[in-house]
Short mmCIF file of C-alpha atoms in Angstrom, two decimals:
data_model
loop_
_atom_site.label_atom_id
_atom_site.label_comp_id
_atom_site.label_asym_id
_atom_site.label_seq_id
_atom_site.Cartn_x
_atom_site.Cartn_y
_atom_site.Cartn_z
CA UNK F 1 0.05 0.04 -0.11
CA UNK F 2 2.94 2.35 1.26
CA UNK F 3 4.65 2.56 -2.96
CA UNK F 4 1.37 3.09 -4.30
CA UNK F 5 1.18 5.90 -2.44
CA UNK F 6 4.76 6.64 -2.27
CA UNK F 7 4.53 7.20 -6.44
CA UNK F 8 1.81 10.18 -6.89
CA UNK F 9 4.19 11.73 -3.83
CA UNK F 10 6.81 11.29 -5.83
CA UNK F 11 5.19 12.41 -8.79
CA UNK F 12 3.97 15.24 -7.30
CA UNK F 13 7.02 16.62 -5.87
CA UNK F 14 8.76 15.92 -9.40
CA UNK F 15 5.97 18.46 -10.72
CA UNK F 16 6.12 21.18 -8.37
CA UNK F 17 10.33 21.20 -8.66
CA UNK F 18 9.89 21.44 -12.21
CA UNK F 19 10.29 24.72 -14.98
CA UNK F 20 6.89 25.37 -15.52
CA UNK F 21 6.54 26.74 -19.21
CA UNK F 22 4.68 30.46 -19.42
CA UNK F 23 0.43 30.46 -20.93
CA UNK F 24 1.18 33.91 -21.93
CA UNK F 25 2.91 34.60 -25.56
CA UNK F 26 2.55 38.66 -25.73
CA UNK F 27 -0.60 40.89 -26.00
CA UNK F 28 -2.51 43.16 -28.49
CA UNK F 29 -2.93 47.16 -28.93
CA UNK F 30 -5.51 47.49 -31.25
CA UNK F 31 -4.35 45.64 -34.21
CA UNK F 32 -1.03 45.14 -33.76
CA UNK F 33 0.44 41.94 -31.53
CA UNK F 34 3.40 42.53 -29.55
CA UNK F 35 5.51 38.68 -28.88
CA UNK F 36 7.51 38.01 -26.08
CA UNK F 37 9.65 36.25 -28.21
CA UNK F 38 10.48 39.66 -30.13
CA UNK F 39 10.06 41.70 -26.70
CA UNK F 40 13.20 38.98 -25.23
CA UNK F 41 15.07 39.81 -28.51
CA UNK F 42 14.29 43.80 -28.03
CA UNK F 43 15.89 43.46 -24.40
CA UNK F 44 18.76 41.88 -25.67
CA UNK F 45 19.90 44.77 -27.70
CA UNK F 46 19.55 47.13 -25.33
CA UNK F 47 21.27 45.51 -22.95
CA UNK F 48 23.93 44.18 -25.76
CA UNK F 49 23.78 48.06 -26.52
CA UNK F 50 24.42 49.75 -23.11
CA UNK F 51 27.53 47.81 -22.05
CA UNK F 52 29.00 48.31 -25.42
CA UNK F 53 28.80 51.71 -25.73
CA UNK F 54 29.81 51.88 -21.79
CA UNK F 55 32.83 49.70 -23.77
CA UNK F 56 33.25 51.75 -26.61
CA UNK F 57 33.80 54.94 -24.76
CA UNK F 58 36.26 53.49 -22.52
CA UNK F 59 38.09 53.09 -25.97
CA UNK F 60 38.20 56.44 -27.23
CA UNK F 61 35.83 56.19 -29.77
CA UNK F 62 33.52 59.37 -31.40
CA UNK F 63 30.88 60.31 -30.23
CA UNK F 64 27.15 59.16 -31.83
CA UNK F 65 29.63 56.52 -33.58
CA UNK F 66 27.90 53.25 -31.74
CA UNK F 67 24.29 54.36 -33.52
CA UNK F 68 26.31 55.01 -36.69
CA UNK F 69 27.95 50.98 -36.76
CA UNK F 70 24.64 49.62 -34.89
CA UNK F 71 21.92 51.18 -37.21
CA UNK F 72 23.96 48.53 -40.25
CA UNK F 73 24.69 46.28 -37.84
CA UNK F 74 21.28 45.17 -36.24
CA UNK F 75 18.97 44.89 -38.94
CA UNK F 76 21.77 42.43 -41.27
CA UNK F 77 21.96 40.64 -37.99
CA UNK F 78 18.27 40.01 -37.67
CA UNK F 79 18.21 38.63 -41.82
CA UNK F 80 21.47 36.97 -41.17
CA UNK F 81 19.95 34.90 -38.45
CA UNK F 82 16.53 34.27 -39.92
CA UNK F 83 18.74 32.98 -43.16
CA UNK F 84 20.57 30.24 -41.33
CA UNK F 85 16.94 29.37 -39.51
CA UNK F 86 15.83 28.77 -42.96
CA UNK F 87 18.37 26.64 -43.94
CA UNK F 88 19.41 24.62 -40.90
CA UNK F 89 15.46 23.63 -39.93
CA UNK F 90 14.24 23.75 -43.31
CA UNK F 91 11.65 21.66 -43.12
CA UNK F 92 8.81 23.71 -42.56
CA UNK F 93 9.29 26.41 -45.26
CA UNK F 94 10.19 23.69 -47.76
CA UNK F 95 8.30 20.84 -47.08
CA UNK F 96 10.25 17.55 -45.47
CA UNK F 97 13.27 16.52 -48.56
CA UNK F 98 11.94 19.73 -50.09
CA UNK F 99 8.83 18.18 -51.21
CA UNK F 100 7.19 21.40 -50.99
CA UNK F 101 5.00 21.10 -48.45
CA UNK F 102 5.84 23.56 -46.36
CA UNK F 103 4.95 26.89 -46.24
CA UNK F 104 6.90 29.61 -47.10
CA UNK F 105 4.75 32.67 -46.00
CA UNK F 106 6.79 31.56 -42.67
CA UNK F 107 10.03 32.35 -43.23
CA UNK F 108 9.29 36.29 -42.55
CA UNK F 109 7.84 35.01 -38.83
CA UNK F 110 10.20 35.92 -36.70
CA UNK F 111 8.06 36.20 -33.50
CA UNK F 112 7.04 32.56 -33.84
CA UNK F 113 10.29 31.82 -33.29
CA UNK F 114 13.83 30.91 -35.17
CA UNK F 115 17.41 33.31 -35.42
CA UNK F 116 19.88 31.38 -36.40
CA UNK F 117 23.04 32.65 -34.00
CA UNK F 118 25.98 32.16 -36.72
CA UNK F 119 24.01 33.78 -39.45
CA UNK F 120 22.90 36.50 -37.03
CA UNK F 121 27.03 37.08 -36.86
CA UNK F 122 28.09 36.94 -39.91
CA UNK F 123 25.32 39.22 -41.42
CA UNK F 124 25.44 41.58 -38.50
CA UNK F 125 29.83 42.02 -38.97
CA UNK F 126 29.28 42.89 -42.46
CA UNK F 127 27.00 45.61 -41.19
CA UNK F 128 28.92 46.85 -38.37
CA UNK F 129 31.79 47.26 -40.82
CA UNK F 130 29.52 48.85 -43.33
CA UNK F 131 28.78 51.57 -40.25
CA UNK F 132 32.28 51.49 -39.00
CA UNK F 133 33.74 52.24 -42.71
CA UNK F 134 30.96 55.25 -42.48
CA UNK F 135 31.85 56.09 -38.79
CA UNK F 136 36.18 56.02 -39.51
CA UNK F 137 36.91 53.16 -36.64
CA UNK F 138 38.07 49.83 -37.33
CA UNK F 139 35.85 46.78 -37.24
CA UNK F 140 38.32 44.69 -34.96
CA UNK F 141 37.93 47.18 -32.54
CA UNK F 142 34.18 47.55 -32.23
CA UNK F 143 34.36 43.60 -32.59
CA UNK F 144 36.62 43.71 -28.79
CA UNK F 145 34.42 46.17 -27.52
CA UNK F 146 30.87 44.48 -28.88
CA UNK F 147 31.96 40.70 -27.42
CA UNK F 148 31.08 41.14 -23.96
CA UNK F 149 27.72 42.67 -25.15
CA UNK F 150 26.83 40.20 -27.96
CA UNK F 151 26.69 37.37 -25.59
CA UNK F 152 24.56 39.17 -22.96
CA UNK F 153 22.59 39.69 -25.45
CA UNK F 154 21.89 36.38 -26.35
CA UNK F 155 21.43 35.16 -22.90
CA UNK F 156 18.60 37.32 -22.67
CA UNK F 157 17.12 37.00 -26.00
CA UNK F 158 17.17 32.82 -25.37
CA UNK F 159 14.28 33.77 -22.51
CA UNK F 160 11.72 34.02 -25.75
CA UNK F 161 12.51 29.64 -26.73
CA UNK F 162 10.99 29.83 -22.70
CA UNK F 163 7.90 31.97 -24.28
CA UNK F 164 7.23 30.06 -27.36
CA UNK F 165 7.96 26.52 -25.59
CA UNK F 166 10.20 25.61 -28.61
CA UNK F 167 13.79 24.50 -28.52
CA UNK F 168 14.01 22.04 -25.45
CA UNK F 169 16.28 19.14 -24.84
CA UNK F 170 15.21 15.50 -24.15
CA UNK F 171 13.25 14.19 -21.37
CA UNK F 172 14.87 14.39 -18.23
CA UNK F 173 13.95 13.44 -14.63
CA UNK F 174 15.72 15.90 -13.03
CA UNK F 175 14.03 18.74 -10.80
CA UNK F 176 14.62 21.21 -12.93
CA UNK F 177 13.31 19.74 -15.82
CA UNK F 178 10.73 21.80 -18.14
CA UNK F 179 7.53 21.35 -18.32
CA UNK F 180 5.87 21.52 -21.50
CA UNK F 181 2.25 21.83 -22.66
CA UNK F 182 1.09 18.89 -24.26
CA UNK F 183 -1.30 20.77 -26.44
CA UNK F 184 1.60 22.71 -28.06
CA UNK F 185 2.64 22.39 -31.45
CA UNK F 186 5.70 21.70 -30.54
CA UNK F 187 5.25 18.90 -27.64
CA UNK F 188 6.62 15.01 -28.98
CA UNK F 189 3.94 12.95 -30.47
CA UNK F 190 4.26 9.85 -28.79
CA UNK F 191 5.57 11.37 -25.21
CA UNK F 192 2.95 11.13 -22.51
CA UNK F 193 1.75 14.47 -21.43
CA UNK F 194 3.19 15.36 -18.07
CA UNK F 195 6.60 14.64 -19.77
CA UNK F 196 9.61 17.33 -18.50
CA UNK F 197 12.70 18.25 -20.90
CA UNK F 198 15.83 19.72 -20.32
CA UNK F 199 15.87 23.35 -20.91
CA UNK F 200 18.06 24.12 -23.07
CA UNK F 201 17.20 27.79 -22.92
CA UNK F 202 17.93 28.10 -19.43
CA UNK F 203 21.57 26.31 -19.82
CA UNK F 204 22.35 28.54 -22.66
CA UNK F 205 21.32 31.58 -20.99
CA UNK F 206 23.63 30.97 -17.64
CA UNK F 207 26.76 29.68 -19.99
CA UNK F 208 26.28 33.27 -21.35
CA UNK F 209 25.90 34.67 -18.61
CA UNK F 210 29.12 33.09 -16.82
CA UNK F 211 31.15 34.01 -20.37
CA UNK F 212 30.24 37.71 -20.11
CA UNK F 213 32.18 37.67 -16.87
CA UNK F 214 34.93 35.26 -17.88
CA UNK F 215 35.28 37.88 -21.02
CA UNK F 216 35.68 41.57 -18.91
CA UNK F 217 37.48 39.60 -16.69
CA UNK F 218 39.91 38.66 -19.33
CA UNK F 219 39.86 41.71 -21.21
CA UNK F 220 40.48 44.02 -18.21
CA UNK F 221 43.58 41.86 -17.02
CA UNK F 222 45.04 41.29 -20.93
CA UNK F 223 43.85 44.50 -22.53
CA UNK F 224 42.76 42.25 -25.70
CA UNK F 225 43.10 44.22 -29.09
CA UNK F 226 43.07 43.74 -32.46
CA UNK F 227 39.64 41.30 -32.51
CA UNK F 228 41.15 38.92 -30.28
CA UNK F 229 38.43 38.88 -27.63
CA UNK F 230 35.62 38.70 -29.99
CA UNK F 231 37.39 34.92 -31.35
CA UNK F 232 37.41 34.62 -27.39
CA UNK F 233 34.14 35.38 -27.38
CA UNK F 234 33.73 32.47 -30.39
CA UNK F 235 35.29 29.75 -28.75
CA UNK F 236 33.35 30.07 -25.83
CA UNK F 237 29.87 30.12 -27.03
CA UNK F 238 30.94 27.38 -29.36
CA UNK F 239 31.90 25.05 -26.42
CA UNK F 240 28.80 25.47 -24.80
CA UNK F 241 27.11 25.39 -27.76
CA UNK F 242 28.24 21.84 -29.09
CA UNK F 243 26.74 20.00 -25.35
CA UNK F 244 24.00 22.39 -25.57
CA UNK F 245 23.19 21.15 -29.05
CA UNK F 246 23.25 17.55 -28.37
CA UNK F 247 20.55 17.78 -25.88
CA UNK F 248 18.35 18.97 -28.27
CA UNK F 249 15.49 17.50 -30.21
CA UNK F 250 13.77 19.68 -32.38
CA UNK F 251 13.89 19.29 -35.84
CA UNK F 252 17.40 20.34 -37.91
CA UNK F 253 18.56 19.99 -41.13
CA UNK F 254 21.68 16.84 -40.06
CA UNK F 255 24.97 16.48 -42.10
CA UNK F 256 27.56 13.06 -42.03
CA UNK F 257 30.62 13.73 -41.86
CA UNK F 258 33.61 11.75 -41.69
CA UNK F 259 30.60 8.90 -40.91
CA UNK F 260 29.47 11.04 -38.27
CA UNK F 261 25.79 12.21 -38.86
CA UNK F 262 24.33 15.03 -36.42
CA UNK F 263 23.02 17.85 -36.57
CA UNK F 264 24.30 21.34 -38.68
CA UNK F 265 24.25 23.60 -35.53
CA UNK F 266 26.88 21.06 -33.97
CA UNK F 267 28.95 20.76 -37.16
CA UNK F 268 28.76 24.35 -37.24
CA UNK F 269 30.11 24.94 -34.22
CA UNK F 270 32.92 22.71 -33.46
CA UNK F 271 34.16 24.63 -37.41
CA UNK F 272 33.96 27.94 -35.48
CA UNK F 273 35.42 26.98 -32.67
CA UNK F 274 38.55 25.41 -34.70
CA UNK F 275 38.47 29.35 -36.87
CA UNK F 276 38.53 31.33 -33.49
CA UNK F 277 41.06 29.00 -32.30
CA UNK F 278 43.57 29.53 -35.35
CA UNK F 279 43.05 33.06 -35.89
CA UNK F 280 43.15 33.75 -32.57
CA UNK F 281 46.41 32.74 -32.04
CA UNK F 282 47.48 34.41 -35.13
CA UNK F 283 46.79 37.54 -33.81
CA UNK F 284 49.00 36.97 -30.18
CA UNK F 285 51.68 36.46 -32.25
CA UNK F 286 51.83 39.49 -34.14
CA UNK F 287 53.25 42.30 -33.03
CA UNK F 288 51.12 44.65 -31.10
CA UNK F 289 50.67 48.60 -33.13
CA UNK F 290 51.49 51.67 -31.68
CA UNK F 291 49.81 53.96 -30.42
CA UNK F 292 46.67 51.20 -30.45
CA UNK F 293 43.72 53.67 -31.93
CA UNK F 294 40.02 52.80 -32.88
CA UNK F 295 40.36 54.71 -35.46
CA UNK F 296 41.06 54.01 -39.40
CA UNK F 297 44.57 54.95 -40.17
CA UNK F 298 44.00 59.17 -41.38
CA UNK F 299 41.00 59.36 -39.08
CA UNK F 300 42.30 60.33 -36.07
CA UNK F 301 40.89 64.22 -35.19
CA UNK F 302 43.31 66.41 -35.83
CA UNK F 303 45.54 67.69 -32.76
CA UNK F 304 47.15 70.89 -32.15
CA UNK F 305 50.88 70.31 -31.33
CA UNK F 306 51.96 72.93 -28.69
CA UNK F 307 53.57 75.82 -30.24
CA UNK F 308 52.24 74.58 -34.04
CA UNK F 309 53.07 77.20 -36.81
CA UNK F 310 51.12 76.28 -39.82
CA UNK F 311 50.59 78.46 -43.32
CA UNK F 312 47.05 79.83 -43.96
CA UNK F 313 46.61 78.21 -48.05
CA UNK F 314 44.29 80.90 -47.71
CA UNK F 315 46.50 83.87 -47.36
CA UNK F 316 49.83 83.80 -49.57
CA UNK F 317 52.21 82.45 -47.10
CA UNK F 318 50.83 84.30 -44.03
CA UNK F 319 51.65 82.43 -40.72
CA UNK F 320 49.66 82.03 -37.81
CA UNK F 321 50.73 80.42 -34.48
CA UNK F 322 48.50 77.95 -33.29
CA UNK F 323 48.98 78.32 -28.48
CA UNK F 324 49.05 73.64 -27.01
CA UNK F 325 45.89 74.98 -25.00
CA UNK F 326 43.73 76.48 -27.31
CA UNK F 327 42.28 75.01 -31.20
CA UNK F 328 42.28 77.49 -33.56
CA UNK F 329 39.94 77.55 -36.58
CA UNK F 330 40.31 79.08 -39.95
CA UNK F 331 38.29 81.97 -39.29
CA UNK F 332 39.89 82.72 -36.82
CA UNK F 333 43.21 82.90 -38.49
CA UNK F 334 41.84 85.11 -41.39
CA UNK F 335 40.42 87.46 -38.57
CA UNK F 336 44.01 88.01 -37.53
CA UNK F 337 45.58 87.54 -40.47
CA UNK F 338 42.88 90.93 -41.21
CA UNK F 339 43.86 92.77 -37.98
CA UNK F 340 48.04 92.35 -38.97
CA UNK F 341 47.24 93.78 -42.38
CA UNK F 342 45.09 96.64 -40.95
CA UNK F 343 47.65 97.48 -38.92
CA UNK F 344 50.35 97.55 -41.35
CA UNK F 345 47.67 100.11 -43.45
CA UNK F 346 48.13 102.41 -41.17
CA UNK F 347 51.97 102.75 -41.43
CA UNK F 348 53.81 104.91 -43.08
CA UNK F 349 55.40 104.47 -46.74
CA UNK F 350 58.78 103.91 -45.26
CA UNK F 351 57.60 101.19 -42.38
CA UNK F 352 55.41 99.40 -45.36
CA UNK F 353 58.37 98.69 -47.08
CA UNK F 354 60.02 97.56 -44.19
CA UNK F 355 57.76 95.11 -42.38
CA UNK F 356 56.77 93.75 -46.25
CA UNK F 357 59.81 91.93 -46.24
CA UNK F 358 58.87 90.48 -42.61
CA UNK F 359 55.41 89.35 -43.39
CA UNK F 360 55.39 88.09 -46.73
CA UNK F 361 52.87 90.11 -48.35
CA UNK F 362 53.15 93.97 -50.09
CA UNK F 363 50.88 96.48 -49.47
CA UNK F 364 49.36 95.06 -52.50
CA UNK F 365 48.80 91.85 -51.28
CA UNK F 366 47.44 92.89 -47.99
CA UNK F 367 44.32 94.59 -49.68
CA UNK F 368 42.53 91.53 -51.07
CA UNK F 369 43.00 90.02 -47.62
CA UNK F 370 41.42 92.29 -45.34
CA UNK F 371 38.04 91.40 -47.66
CA UNK F 372 38.30 88.19 -46.25
CA UNK F 373 35.47 87.72 -43.25
#
């Protein structure tokens, strides 16, 4: 009798200790529906930009350049992430074995879930490169500043999978198993209602948050530059993504390499890890540039040297002395020259003749100079 009673009790305790899935996935404002998945992505973008902005500012980047880059990187990243997801999980869009039974109209419906990180990183980096060129800064410098923020954005964005009840792992009896509504279209066919699954979204969230801390600590200690922190991010993320991906049971494209058949995302993660390791080592062996600047060559802000003497090209060789603590604009140079030539104009003829060789300007030349504003 005790054994018969204990089974339901243990089951009740097991369910109570599990992670429930939400029954809320968004809200509507008139004809517009705001999806929880989109809110998670947006929260990740905001948090990632905040962390990146603070780090980018400390690197001495020009003011406003973060937004010049983000306006290109974010849209490109979203498009790339969606395209990668469609390629890696094509059945819903093209049908099994591309038999045409899929629904192509689902491709732009990103609120249903499905953004592949590597597509987002590749196209997002391309967008960032466009923005960096326009802002006059180096792409590797920006990627180093953005690496922890990118990982933080991924951590928060993963909660969208929880709201959509998607991308969970295999069945588990662990106390933190994830409950999935048996009426959900994502509930695996043939499994009993009440089955718990590995909460892979939570695993990746924790892995990524720990990674943010690790990257910040390592960067503070070693001052990684030339893109090396970004490649460290790639190695860390893929290392976790391999084992997390192995736990997932959602439909995905499988690839066979060396006689091993597994998910495309696993092979992609392994390939990215190897590539990141090689690039990181190669960059570490190169000499560090001096000075280290975030600006592209020729794009550094103009600095006024102490008592620098420069010739005003618009005033026929007249010279202006710049003070080391004050930036002298061209209009100020012209006003100074005009005043100087005006003083010359009040002198006697003999004084003019003596002054002309010293200023490099004749009486005839000083006249037009007075007309400049």
